[in-house]
Amino acid sequence: MSTAGNDVKRVTTHTLQEMKADGVRIAMLTAYDYSLARLVDAAGIDVILVGDSASNVMAGHETTLPITLDQMIYHASAVVRGCARALIVVDLPFGTYQGNSKGALNSAIRIMKESGAHAVKLEGGREVLGSVERILTAGIPVMGHLGLTPQSIYKFGTYVVRAKEQEEADRLRADAKLLEEAGCFALVLEKIPATLAAEVAASVSIPVIGIGAGNGCDGQVLVLHDMLGINKEFNPRFLRRYADLHGTITDAVANYVRDVRTRDFPNANEQY
Ligand code: KIV
């Protein structure tokens, strides 16, 4: 199932639970293809999320809504082939789980069977609880996702910080409890006040992974292409860039074009 070595111990949902208990922070990143997943896995990431952000960063869509289940399975199976250690979680795409728990179970089963991934993630609280419970009946681990849930962008109308007001914060607290009680193994909290995220992380027994949710969570997740600096246009406050691949790749390609034009490439040592 993977090209990497067999002697590496796989991160499991149980490992994440232990990490929370031991106070060890969980590092999670997205990946969507074999080559980058392989690098990310070998560098020691704990969890790889095959996010529906593939719709944005891989396909160039404005939102996460257009990506299909078949496309998610394609990305996930490529990631699975590149990883030996990380727990691989796959987003259930928009329209494959909402309002229909039987459909949700079928979608989750297809992801598990056809990609070889280890868990699924879905967005929402009480409104998707039926789907969460039904998927769990098949023994498929489920990660929840509350706060800014990009599949609901047309309901929110904007990507601003969520749950700043008391009513929405209370609802989020209650939803986190419901997802924990239903049996989710972990929870993503996206773009909410740091104090609220820390409070939720302290109040539930499952690991809470933050993105734009401050330093009080049990772990952090970023979109790989954002943290590698491939995408220059996306500049939210919560994003820390660990590389400038935009500059590196642009320079490399420009140098290649120059060398081809000037016949510098290939030289005598680069031909047969
Ligand atoms: O799709 C995605 O990349 C995500 C993360 C932002 C958590 O859901």
PDB file of C-alpha atoms and ligand atoms in Angstrom:
ATOM      1  CA  MET A   1       0.000   0.000   0.000  1.00  0.00           C
ATOM      2  CA  SER A   2       2.961   2.327   0.495  1.00  0.00           C
ATOM      3  CA  THR A   3       6.417   2.795  -0.994  1.00  0.00           C
ATOM      4  CA  ALA A   4       7.993   3.693   2.308  1.00  0.00           C
ATOM      5  CA  GLY A   5       9.693   1.265   4.714  1.00  0.00           C
ATOM      6  CA  ASN A   6       7.828  -1.416   6.649  1.00  0.00           C
ATOM      7  CA  ASP A   7       9.604  -0.875   9.965  1.00  0.00           C
ATOM      8  CA  VAL A   8       7.981   2.506  10.631  1.00  0.00           C
ATOM      9  CA  LYS A   9       5.278   2.553  13.301  1.00  0.00           C
ATOM     10  CA  ARG A  10       1.998   3.954  11.970  1.00  0.00           C
ATOM     11  CA  VAL A  11       0.318   6.791  13.847  1.00  0.00           C
ATOM     12  CA  THR A  12      -3.199   5.700  14.850  1.00  0.00           C
ATOM     13  CA  THR A  13      -6.192   7.417  16.405  1.00  0.00           C
ATOM     14  CA  HIS A  14      -5.032   5.803  19.647  1.00  0.00           C
ATOM     15  CA  THR A  15      -1.585   7.424  19.254  1.00  0.00           C
ATOM     16  CA  LEU A  16      -3.258  10.830  18.987  1.00  0.00           C
ATOM     17  CA  GLN A  17      -5.248  10.148  22.143  1.00  0.00           C
ATOM     18  CA  GLU A  18      -2.014   9.286  23.970  1.00  0.00           C
ATOM     19  CA  MET A  19      -0.328  12.413  22.628  1.00  0.00           C
ATOM     20  CA  LYS A  20      -3.128  14.537  24.061  1.00  0.00           C
ATOM     21  CA  ALA A  21      -2.888  12.735  27.408  1.00  0.00           C
ATOM     22  CA  ASP A  22       0.896  13.249  27.462  1.00  0.00           C
ATOM     23  CA  GLY A  23       0.679  16.890  26.384  1.00  0.00           C
ATOM     24  CA  VAL A  24       2.567  16.206  23.134  1.00  0.00           C
ATOM     25  CA  ARG A  25       1.386  18.553  20.375  1.00  0.00           C
ATOM     26  CA  ILE A  26       0.039  16.941  17.205  1.00  0.00           C
ATOM     27  CA  ALA A  27       1.347  18.221  13.849  1.00  0.00           C
ATOM     28  CA  MET A  28      -1.003  17.894  10.890  1.00  0.00           C
ATOM     29  CA  LEU A  29      -0.696  19.151   7.304  1.00  0.00           C
ATOM     30  CA  THR A  30      -2.678  18.669   4.135  1.00  0.00           C
ATOM     31  CA  ALA A  31      -1.356  16.777   1.115  1.00  0.00           C
ATOM     32  CA  TYR A  32      -3.018  15.767  -2.116  1.00  0.00           C
ATOM     33  CA  ASP A  33      -0.438  13.868  -4.156  1.00  0.00           C
ATOM     34  CA  TYR A  34       2.115  11.084  -3.872  1.00  0.00           C
ATOM     35  CA  SER A  35       5.352  13.086  -4.167  1.00  0.00           C
ATOM     36  CA  LEU A  36       4.610  15.783  -1.587  1.00  0.00           C
ATOM     37  CA  ALA A  37       2.872  13.347   0.771  1.00  0.00           C
ATOM     38  CA  ARG A  38       6.015  11.222   0.705  1.00  0.00           C
ATOM     39  CA  LEU A  39       8.182  14.193   1.714  1.00  0.00           C
ATOM     40  CA  VAL A  40       5.759  15.342   4.406  1.00  0.00           C
ATOM     41  CA  ASP A  41       5.479  11.842   5.848  1.00  0.00           C
ATOM     42  CA  ALA A  42       9.236  11.264   5.887  1.00  0.00           C
ATOM     43  CA  ALA A  43       9.728  14.634   7.641  1.00  0.00           C
ATOM     44  CA  GLY A  44       7.738  13.348  10.613  1.00  0.00           C
ATOM     45  CA  ILE A  45       4.194  14.681  10.315  1.00  0.00           C
ATOM     46  CA  ASP A  46       1.660  12.916  12.554  1.00  0.00           C
ATOM     47  CA  VAL A  47      -1.501  13.361  10.491  1.00  0.00           C
ATOM     48  CA  ILE A  48      -1.982  14.060   6.790  1.00  0.00           C
ATOM     49  CA  LEU A  49      -5.316  15.541   5.828  1.00  0.00           C
ATOM     50  CA  VAL A  50      -6.365  14.987   2.241  1.00  0.00           C
ATOM     51  CA  GLY A  51      -8.437  18.134   2.520  1.00  0.00           C
ATOM     52  CA  ASP A  52     -11.164  19.262   0.191  1.00  0.00           C
ATOM     53  CA  SER A  53      -8.949  22.377  -0.012  1.00  0.00           C
ATOM     54  CA  ALA A  54      -7.625  20.343  -2.980  1.00  0.00           C
ATOM     55  CA  SER A  55     -10.523  22.038  -4.746  1.00  0.00           C
ATOM     56  CA  ASN A  56      -8.724  25.379  -4.227  1.00  0.00           C
ATOM     57  CA  VAL A  57      -5.033  24.575  -4.341  1.00  0.00           C
ATOM     58  CA  MET A  58      -4.989  21.687  -6.810  1.00  0.00           C
ATOM     59  CA  ALA A  59      -7.902  22.549  -9.097  1.00  0.00           C
ATOM     60  CA  GLY A  60      -8.069  26.358  -8.807  1.00  0.00           C
ATOM     61  CA  HIS A  61     -11.706  26.570  -7.733  1.00  0.00           C
ATOM     62  CA  GLU A  62     -12.784  29.534  -5.631  1.00  0.00           C
ATOM     63  CA  THR A  63     -14.425  27.305  -2.989  1.00  0.00           C
ATOM     64  CA  THR A  64     -14.248  23.721  -1.746  1.00  0.00           C
ATOM     65  CA  LEU A  65     -17.731  22.943  -3.023  1.00  0.00           C
ATOM     66  CA  PRO A  66     -17.035  21.630  -6.543  1.00  0.00           C
ATOM     67  CA  ILE A  67     -14.668  18.764  -5.651  1.00  0.00           C
ATOM     68  CA  THR A  68     -16.231  15.313  -6.076  1.00  0.00           C
ATOM     69  CA  LEU A  69     -15.966  12.065  -4.145  1.00  0.00           C
ATOM     70  CA  ASP A  70     -14.139  10.411  -7.069  1.00  0.00           C
ATOM     71  CA  GLN A  71     -11.611  13.257  -7.124  1.00  0.00           C
ATOM     72  CA  MET A  72     -11.064  13.015  -3.348  1.00  0.00           C
ATOM     73  CA  ILE A  73     -10.498   9.263  -3.690  1.00  0.00           C
ATOM     74  CA  TYR A  74      -7.981   9.888  -6.479  1.00  0.00           C
ATOM     75  CA  HIS A  75      -6.018  12.334  -4.303  1.00  0.00           C
ATOM     76  CA  ALA A  76      -6.296  10.140  -1.204  1.00  0.00           C
ATOM     77  CA  SER A  77      -5.055   6.978  -2.894  1.00  0.00           C
ATOM     78  CA  ALA A  78      -1.995   8.852  -4.212  1.00  0.00           C
ATOM     79  CA  VAL A  79      -1.260  10.153  -0.697  1.00  0.00           C
ATOM     80  CA  VAL A  80      -1.682   6.677   0.813  1.00  0.00           C
ATOM     81  CA  ARG A  81       0.902   5.280  -1.634  1.00  0.00           C
ATOM     82  CA  GLY A  82       3.417   7.865  -0.413  1.00  0.00           C
ATOM     83  CA  CYS A  83       3.071   7.412   3.345  1.00  0.00           C
ATOM     84  CA  ALA A  84       4.341   4.913   5.877  1.00  0.00           C
ATOM     85  CA  ARG A  85       3.866   6.712   9.195  1.00  0.00           C
ATOM     86  CA  ALA A  86       1.184   9.374   9.147  1.00  0.00           C
ATOM     87  CA  LEU A  87      -2.460   8.764   9.937  1.00  0.00           C
ATOM     88  CA  ILE A  88      -4.309   9.697   6.738  1.00  0.00           C
ATOM     89  CA  VAL A  89      -7.641  11.498   7.093  1.00  0.00           C
ATOM     90  CA  VAL A  90      -9.794  12.329   4.073  1.00  0.00           C
ATOM     91  CA  ASP A  91     -12.422  15.065   3.814  1.00  0.00           C
ATOM     92  CA  LEU A  92     -15.892  13.967   2.812  1.00  0.00           C
ATOM     93  CA  PRO A  93     -16.677  16.465   0.063  1.00  0.00           C
ATOM     94  CA  PHE A  94     -19.685  18.769  -0.011  1.00  0.00           C
ATOM     95  CA  GLY A  95     -22.921  16.983  -0.837  1.00  0.00           C
ATOM     96  CA  THR A  96     -21.771  13.490   0.106  1.00  0.00           C
ATOM     97  CA  TYR A  97     -22.892  13.362   3.746  1.00  0.00           C
ATOM     98  CA  GLN A  98     -25.250  16.216   4.642  1.00  0.00           C
ATOM     99  CA  GLY A  99     -28.864  15.330   5.357  1.00  0.00           C
ATOM    100  CA  ASN A 100     -28.511  11.677   4.445  1.00  0.00           C
ATOM    101  CA  SER A 101     -26.774   9.327   6.847  1.00  0.00           C
ATOM    102  CA  LYS A 102     -27.007   6.336   4.488  1.00  0.00           C
ATOM    103  CA  GLY A 103     -25.354   8.379   1.734  1.00  0.00           C
ATOM    104  CA  ALA A 104     -22.747   9.523   4.251  1.00  0.00           C
ATOM    105  CA  LEU A 105     -21.919   5.941   5.191  1.00  0.00           C
ATOM    106  CA  ASN A 106     -21.643   4.934   1.529  1.00  0.00           C
ATOM    107  CA  SER A 107     -19.323   7.882   0.817  1.00  0.00           C
ATOM    108  CA  ALA A 108     -17.105   7.047   3.802  1.00  0.00           C
ATOM    109  CA  ILE A 109     -16.970   3.365   2.848  1.00  0.00           C
ATOM    110  CA  ARG A 110     -15.952   4.259  -0.708  1.00  0.00           C
ATOM    111  CA  ILE A 111     -13.119   6.448   0.611  1.00  0.00           C
ATOM    112  CA  MET A 112     -11.839   3.749   2.963  1.00  0.00           C
ATOM    113  CA  LYS A 113     -12.126   0.904   0.429  1.00  0.00           C
ATOM    114  CA  GLU A 114     -10.872   2.673  -2.678  1.00  0.00           C
ATOM    115  CA  SER A 115      -8.107   4.864  -1.223  1.00  0.00           C
ATOM    116  CA  GLY A 116      -6.792   2.875   1.740  1.00  0.00           C
ATOM    117  CA  ALA A 117      -7.007   5.940   4.015  1.00  0.00           C
ATOM    118  CA  HIS A 118      -7.568   5.577   7.752  1.00  0.00           C
ATOM    119  CA  ALA A 119     -10.318   8.034   8.681  1.00  0.00           C
ATOM    120  CA  VAL A 120     -12.709  10.635   7.307  1.00  0.00           C
ATOM    121  CA  LYS A 121     -13.441  14.229   8.303  1.00  0.00           C
ATOM    122  CA  LEU A 122     -16.686  16.095   7.899  1.00  0.00           C
ATOM    123  CA  GLU A 123     -17.851  19.611   8.696  1.00  0.00           C
ATOM    124  CA  GLY A 124     -20.579  20.587  11.137  1.00  0.00           C
ATOM    125  CA  GLY A 125     -22.088  19.796  14.526  1.00  0.00           C
ATOM    126  CA  ARG A 126     -25.615  18.740  15.499  1.00  0.00           C
ATOM    127  CA  GLU A 127     -26.850  19.051  11.905  1.00  0.00           C
ATOM    128  CA  VAL A 128     -24.563  16.205  10.752  1.00  0.00           C
ATOM    129  CA  LEU A 129     -24.697  14.101  13.911  1.00  0.00           C
ATOM    130  CA  GLY A 130     -26.835  11.401  12.250  1.00  0.00           C
ATOM    131  CA  SER A 131     -24.210  11.014   9.525  1.00  0.00           C
ATOM    132  CA  VAL A 132     -21.365  10.914  12.070  1.00  0.00           C
ATOM    133  CA  GLU A 133     -23.102   8.185  14.085  1.00  0.00           C
ATOM    134  CA  ARG A 134     -23.941   6.101  11.015  1.00  0.00           C
ATOM    135  CA  ILE A 135     -20.365   6.240   9.679  1.00  0.00           C
ATOM    136  CA  LEU A 136     -19.054   5.224  13.094  1.00  0.00           C
ATOM    137  CA  THR A 137     -21.267   2.116  13.054  1.00  0.00           C
ATOM    138  CA  ALA A 138     -19.057   0.789  10.251  1.00  0.00           C
ATOM    139  CA  GLY A 139     -15.940   1.200  12.386  1.00  0.00           C
ATOM    140  CA  ILE A 140     -14.703   4.168  10.362  1.00  0.00           C
ATOM    141  CA  PRO A 141     -12.971   6.803  12.525  1.00  0.00           C
ATOM    142  CA  VAL A 142     -14.472  10.286  12.125  1.00  0.00           C
ATOM    143  CA  MET A 143     -12.809  13.655  12.712  1.00  0.00           C
ATOM    144  CA  GLY A 144     -15.165  16.595  13.279  1.00  0.00           C
ATOM    145  CA  HIS A 145     -14.692  20.173  12.056  1.00  0.00           C
ATOM    146  CA  LEU A 146     -16.299  23.222  13.693  1.00  0.00           C
ATOM    147  CA  GLY A 147     -15.904  26.996  13.536  1.00  0.00           C
ATOM    148  CA  LEU A 148     -15.256  28.262  10.039  1.00  0.00           C
ATOM    149  CA  THR A 149     -16.492  25.394   7.891  1.00  0.00           C
ATOM    150  CA  PRO A 150     -15.624  26.313   4.282  1.00  0.00           C
ATOM    151  CA  GLN A 151     -18.327  24.080   2.767  1.00  0.00           C
ATOM    152  CA  SER A 152     -20.858  26.517   4.311  1.00  0.00           C
ATOM    153  CA  ILE A 153     -19.223  29.618   2.869  1.00  0.00           C
ATOM    154  CA  TYR A 154     -22.374  30.690   1.039  1.00  0.00           C
ATOM    155  CA  LYS A 155     -24.285  30.570   4.325  1.00  0.00           C
ATOM    156  CA  PHE A 156     -21.597  32.568   6.204  1.00  0.00           C
ATOM    157  CA  GLY A 157     -21.001  34.906   3.243  1.00  0.00           C
ATOM    158  CA  THR A 158     -17.418  35.587   4.400  1.00  0.00           C
ATOM    159  CA  TYR A 159     -14.280  33.853   5.733  1.00  0.00           C
ATOM    160  CA  VAL A 160     -14.063  36.054   8.888  1.00  0.00           C
ATOM    161  CA  VAL A 161     -13.421  34.655  12.387  1.00  0.00           C
ATOM    162  CA  ARG A 162     -16.383  32.606  13.685  1.00  0.00           C
ATOM    163  CA  ALA A 163     -17.945  32.272  17.149  1.00  0.00           C
ATOM    164  CA  LYS A 164     -16.966  35.715  18.445  1.00  0.00           C
ATOM    165  CA  GLU A 165     -20.491  36.257  19.723  1.00  0.00           C
ATOM    166  CA  GLN A 166     -21.824  34.428  22.785  1.00  0.00           C
ATOM    167  CA  GLU A 167     -24.604  32.551  20.973  1.00  0.00           C
ATOM    168  CA  GLU A 168     -22.366  31.056  18.298  1.00  0.00           C
ATOM    169  CA  ALA A 169     -19.654  30.282  20.874  1.00  0.00           C
ATOM    170  CA  ASP A 170     -22.180  28.435  23.069  1.00  0.00           C
ATOM    171  CA  ARG A 171     -23.406  26.465  20.076  1.00  0.00           C
ATOM    172  CA  LEU A 172     -19.829  25.525  19.182  1.00  0.00           C
ATOM    173  CA  ARG A 173     -19.088  24.387  22.750  1.00  0.00           C
ATOM    174  CA  ALA A 174     -22.215  22.208  22.721  1.00  0.00           C
ATOM    175  CA  ASP A 175     -21.445  20.803  19.253  1.00  0.00           C
ATOM    176  CA  ALA A 176     -17.914  19.870  20.326  1.00  0.00           C
ATOM    177  CA  LYS A 177     -19.401  17.883  23.238  1.00  0.00           C
ATOM    178  CA  LEU A 178     -21.937  16.200  20.935  1.00  0.00           C
ATOM    179  CA  LEU A 179     -19.219  15.139  18.494  1.00  0.00           C
ATOM    180  CA  GLU A 180     -17.071  13.830  21.342  1.00  0.00           C
ATOM    181  CA  GLU A 181     -19.998  11.873  22.791  1.00  0.00           C
ATOM    182  CA  ALA A 182     -20.922  10.492  19.368  1.00  0.00           C
ATOM    183  CA  GLY A 183     -17.425   8.988  19.160  1.00  0.00           C
ATOM    184  CA  CYS A 184     -15.358  11.308  16.956  1.00  0.00           C
ATOM    185  CA  PHE A 185     -11.662  10.623  17.532  1.00  0.00           C
ATOM    186  CA  ALA A 186     -10.587  14.249  17.037  1.00  0.00           C
ATOM    187  CA  LEU A 187     -11.878  17.676  16.168  1.00  0.00           C
ATOM    188  CA  VAL A 188     -10.639  20.504  13.943  1.00  0.00           C
ATOM    189  CA  LEU A 189     -11.457  24.031  15.096  1.00  0.00           C
ATOM    190  CA  GLU A 190     -11.007  26.600  12.345  1.00  0.00           C
ATOM    191  CA  LYS A 191     -10.678  30.364  12.736  1.00  0.00           C
ATOM    192  CA  ILE A 192     -12.263  30.969  16.134  1.00  0.00           C
ATOM    193  CA  PRO A 193     -10.981  33.027  19.107  1.00  0.00           C
ATOM    194  CA  ALA A 194      -7.972  31.434  20.805  1.00  0.00           C
ATOM    195  CA  THR A 195      -9.593  31.549  24.256  1.00  0.00           C
ATOM    196  CA  LEU A 196     -12.661  29.648  23.049  1.00  0.00           C
ATOM    197  CA  ALA A 197     -10.523  27.022  21.274  1.00  0.00           C
ATOM    198  CA  ALA A 198      -8.387  26.507  24.385  1.00  0.00           C
ATOM    199  CA  GLU A 199     -11.515  26.156  26.494  1.00  0.00           C
ATOM    200  CA  VAL A 200     -12.980  23.536  24.128  1.00  0.00           C
ATOM    201  CA  ALA A 201      -9.669  21.631  23.978  1.00  0.00           C
ATOM    202  CA  ALA A 202      -9.597  21.509  27.779  1.00  0.00           C
ATOM    203  CA  SER A 203     -13.224  20.424  28.044  1.00  0.00           C
ATOM    204  CA  VAL A 204     -13.172  17.421  25.697  1.00  0.00           C
ATOM    205  CA  SER A 205     -11.155  14.218  25.988  1.00  0.00           C
ATOM    206  CA  ILE A 206     -10.442  13.962  22.246  1.00  0.00           C
ATOM    207  CA  PRO A 207      -7.572  15.827  20.538  1.00  0.00           C
ATOM    208  CA  VAL A 208      -8.487  19.253  19.201  1.00  0.00           C
ATOM    209  CA  ILE A 209      -6.499  20.459  16.184  1.00  0.00           C
ATOM    210  CA  GLY A 210      -6.556  24.177  15.474  1.00  0.00           C
ATOM    211  CA  ILE A 211      -6.166  26.289  12.360  1.00  0.00           C
ATOM    212  CA  GLY A 212      -6.376  29.973  13.155  1.00  0.00           C
ATOM    213  CA  ALA A 213      -7.532  28.922  16.622  1.00  0.00           C
ATOM    214  CA  GLY A 214      -4.518  29.863  18.750  1.00  0.00           C
ATOM    215  CA  ASN A 215      -1.983  27.996  20.811  1.00  0.00           C
ATOM    216  CA  GLY A 216      -4.248  26.258  23.313  1.00  0.00           C
ATOM    217  CA  CYS A 217      -5.258  23.383  21.037  1.00  0.00           C
ATOM    218  CA  ASP A 218      -3.755  19.894  21.177  1.00  0.00           C
ATOM    219  CA  GLY A 219      -2.305  20.282  17.696  1.00  0.00           C
ATOM    220  CA  GLN A 220      -2.149  22.465  14.608  1.00  0.00           C
ATOM    221  CA  VAL A 221      -3.005  22.028  10.948  1.00  0.00           C
ATOM    222  CA  LEU A 222      -2.088  24.146   7.920  1.00  0.00           C
ATOM    223  CA  VAL A 223      -2.655  23.774   4.212  1.00  0.00           C
ATOM    224  CA  LEU A 224       0.673  22.534   2.816  1.00  0.00           C
ATOM    225  CA  HIS A 225       0.739  24.874  -0.185  1.00  0.00           C
ATOM    226  CA  ASP A 226       0.134  27.864   2.106  1.00  0.00           C
ATOM    227  CA  MET A 227       2.882  27.036   4.616  1.00  0.00           C
ATOM    228  CA  LEU A 228       5.341  26.256   1.817  1.00  0.00           C
ATOM    229  CA  GLY A 229       4.703  29.708   0.350  1.00  0.00           C
ATOM    230  CA  ILE A 230       3.479  28.452  -3.024  1.00  0.00           C
ATOM    231  CA  ASN A 231       0.444  30.688  -2.881  1.00  0.00           C
ATOM    232  CA  LYS A 232       1.436  34.353  -2.428  1.00  0.00           C
ATOM    233  CA  GLU A 233      -2.081  35.794  -2.480  1.00  0.00           C
ATOM    234  CA  PHE A 234      -3.427  34.062   0.661  1.00  0.00           C
ATOM    235  CA  ASN A 235      -2.228  35.998   3.718  1.00  0.00           C
ATOM    236  CA  PRO A 236      -4.369  35.344   6.792  1.00  0.00           C
ATOM    237  CA  ARG A 237      -2.905  36.319  10.160  1.00  0.00           C
ATOM    238  CA  PHE A 238      -2.763  32.691  11.321  1.00  0.00           C
ATOM    239  CA  LEU A 239      -0.532  31.536   8.462  1.00  0.00           C
ATOM    240  CA  ARG A 240       3.194  31.100   9.118  1.00  0.00           C
ATOM    241  CA  ARG A 241       5.213  30.465   5.962  1.00  0.00           C
ATOM    242  CA  TYR A 242       8.077  27.992   6.369  1.00  0.00           C
ATOM    243  CA  ALA A 243       9.418  28.361   2.825  1.00  0.00           C
ATOM    244  CA  ASP A 244       9.142  30.588  -0.231  1.00  0.00           C
ATOM    245  CA  LEU A 245       8.489  27.984  -2.899  1.00  0.00           C
ATOM    246  CA  HIS A 246       6.774  30.635  -5.020  1.00  0.00           C
ATOM    247  CA  GLY A 247      10.144  32.370  -5.381  1.00  0.00           C
ATOM    248  CA  THR A 248      12.170  29.161  -5.609  1.00  0.00           C
ATOM    249  CA  ILE A 249       9.978  27.591  -8.310  1.00  0.00           C
ATOM    250  CA  THR A 250       9.582  30.802 -10.306  1.00  0.00           C
ATOM    251  CA  ASP A 251      13.377  31.333 -10.323  1.00  0.00           C
ATOM    252  CA  ALA A 252      14.052  27.704 -11.257  1.00  0.00           C
ATOM    253  CA  VAL A 253      11.608  27.763 -14.176  1.00  0.00           C
ATOM    254  CA  ALA A 254      12.848  31.171 -15.388  1.00  0.00           C
ATOM    255  CA  ASN A 255      16.447  29.881 -15.285  1.00  0.00           C
ATOM    256  CA  TYR A 256      15.438  26.766 -17.232  1.00  0.00           C
ATOM    257  CA  VAL A 257      13.688  28.867 -19.904  1.00  0.00           C
ATOM    258  CA  ARG A 258      16.805  31.059 -20.188  1.00  0.00           C
ATOM    259  CA  ASP A 259      19.123  28.039 -20.501  1.00  0.00           C
ATOM    260  CA  VAL A 260      16.953  26.407 -23.181  1.00  0.00           C
ATOM    261  CA  ARG A 261      16.743  29.634 -25.197  1.00  0.00           C
ATOM    262  CA  THR A 262      20.514  30.214 -25.015  1.00  0.00           C
ATOM    263  CA  ARG A 263      21.295  26.519 -25.744  1.00  0.00           C
ATOM    264  CA  ASP A 264      23.178  26.347 -22.453  1.00  0.00           C
ATOM    265  CA  PHE A 265      20.976  23.322 -21.616  1.00  0.00           C
ATOM    266  CA  PRO A 266      21.682  20.535 -22.306  1.00  0.00           C
ATOM    267  CA  ASN A 267      25.472  20.728 -22.317  1.00  0.00           C
ATOM    268  CA  ALA A 268      27.924  18.043 -23.449  1.00  0.00           C
ATOM    269  CA  ASN A 269      27.658  16.140 -20.144  1.00  0.00           C
ATOM    270  CA  GLU A 270      23.875  16.145 -20.272  1.00  0.00           C
ATOM    271  CA  GLN A 271      23.475  14.248 -23.528  1.00  0.00           C
ATOM    272  CA  TYR A 272      24.152  10.754 -24.922  1.00  0.00           C
TER     273      TYR A 272
HETATM  274  O1  KIV B   1      -9.631  21.089   3.557  1.00  0.00           O
HETATM  275  C1  KIV B   1      -8.776  21.485   4.374  1.00  0.00           C
HETATM  276  O2  KIV B   1      -7.623  21.765   4.040  1.00  0.00           O
HETATM  277  C2  KIV B   1      -9.185  21.626   5.769  1.00  0.00           C
HETATM  278  C3  KIV B   1      -8.206  22.257   6.705  1.00  0.00           C
HETATM  279  C4  KIV B   1      -8.168  23.711   6.488  1.00  0.00           C
HETATM  280  C5  KIV B   1      -8.488  21.914   8.113  1.00  0.00           C
HETATM  281  O3  KIV B   1     -10.254  21.249   6.125  1.00  0.00           O
END
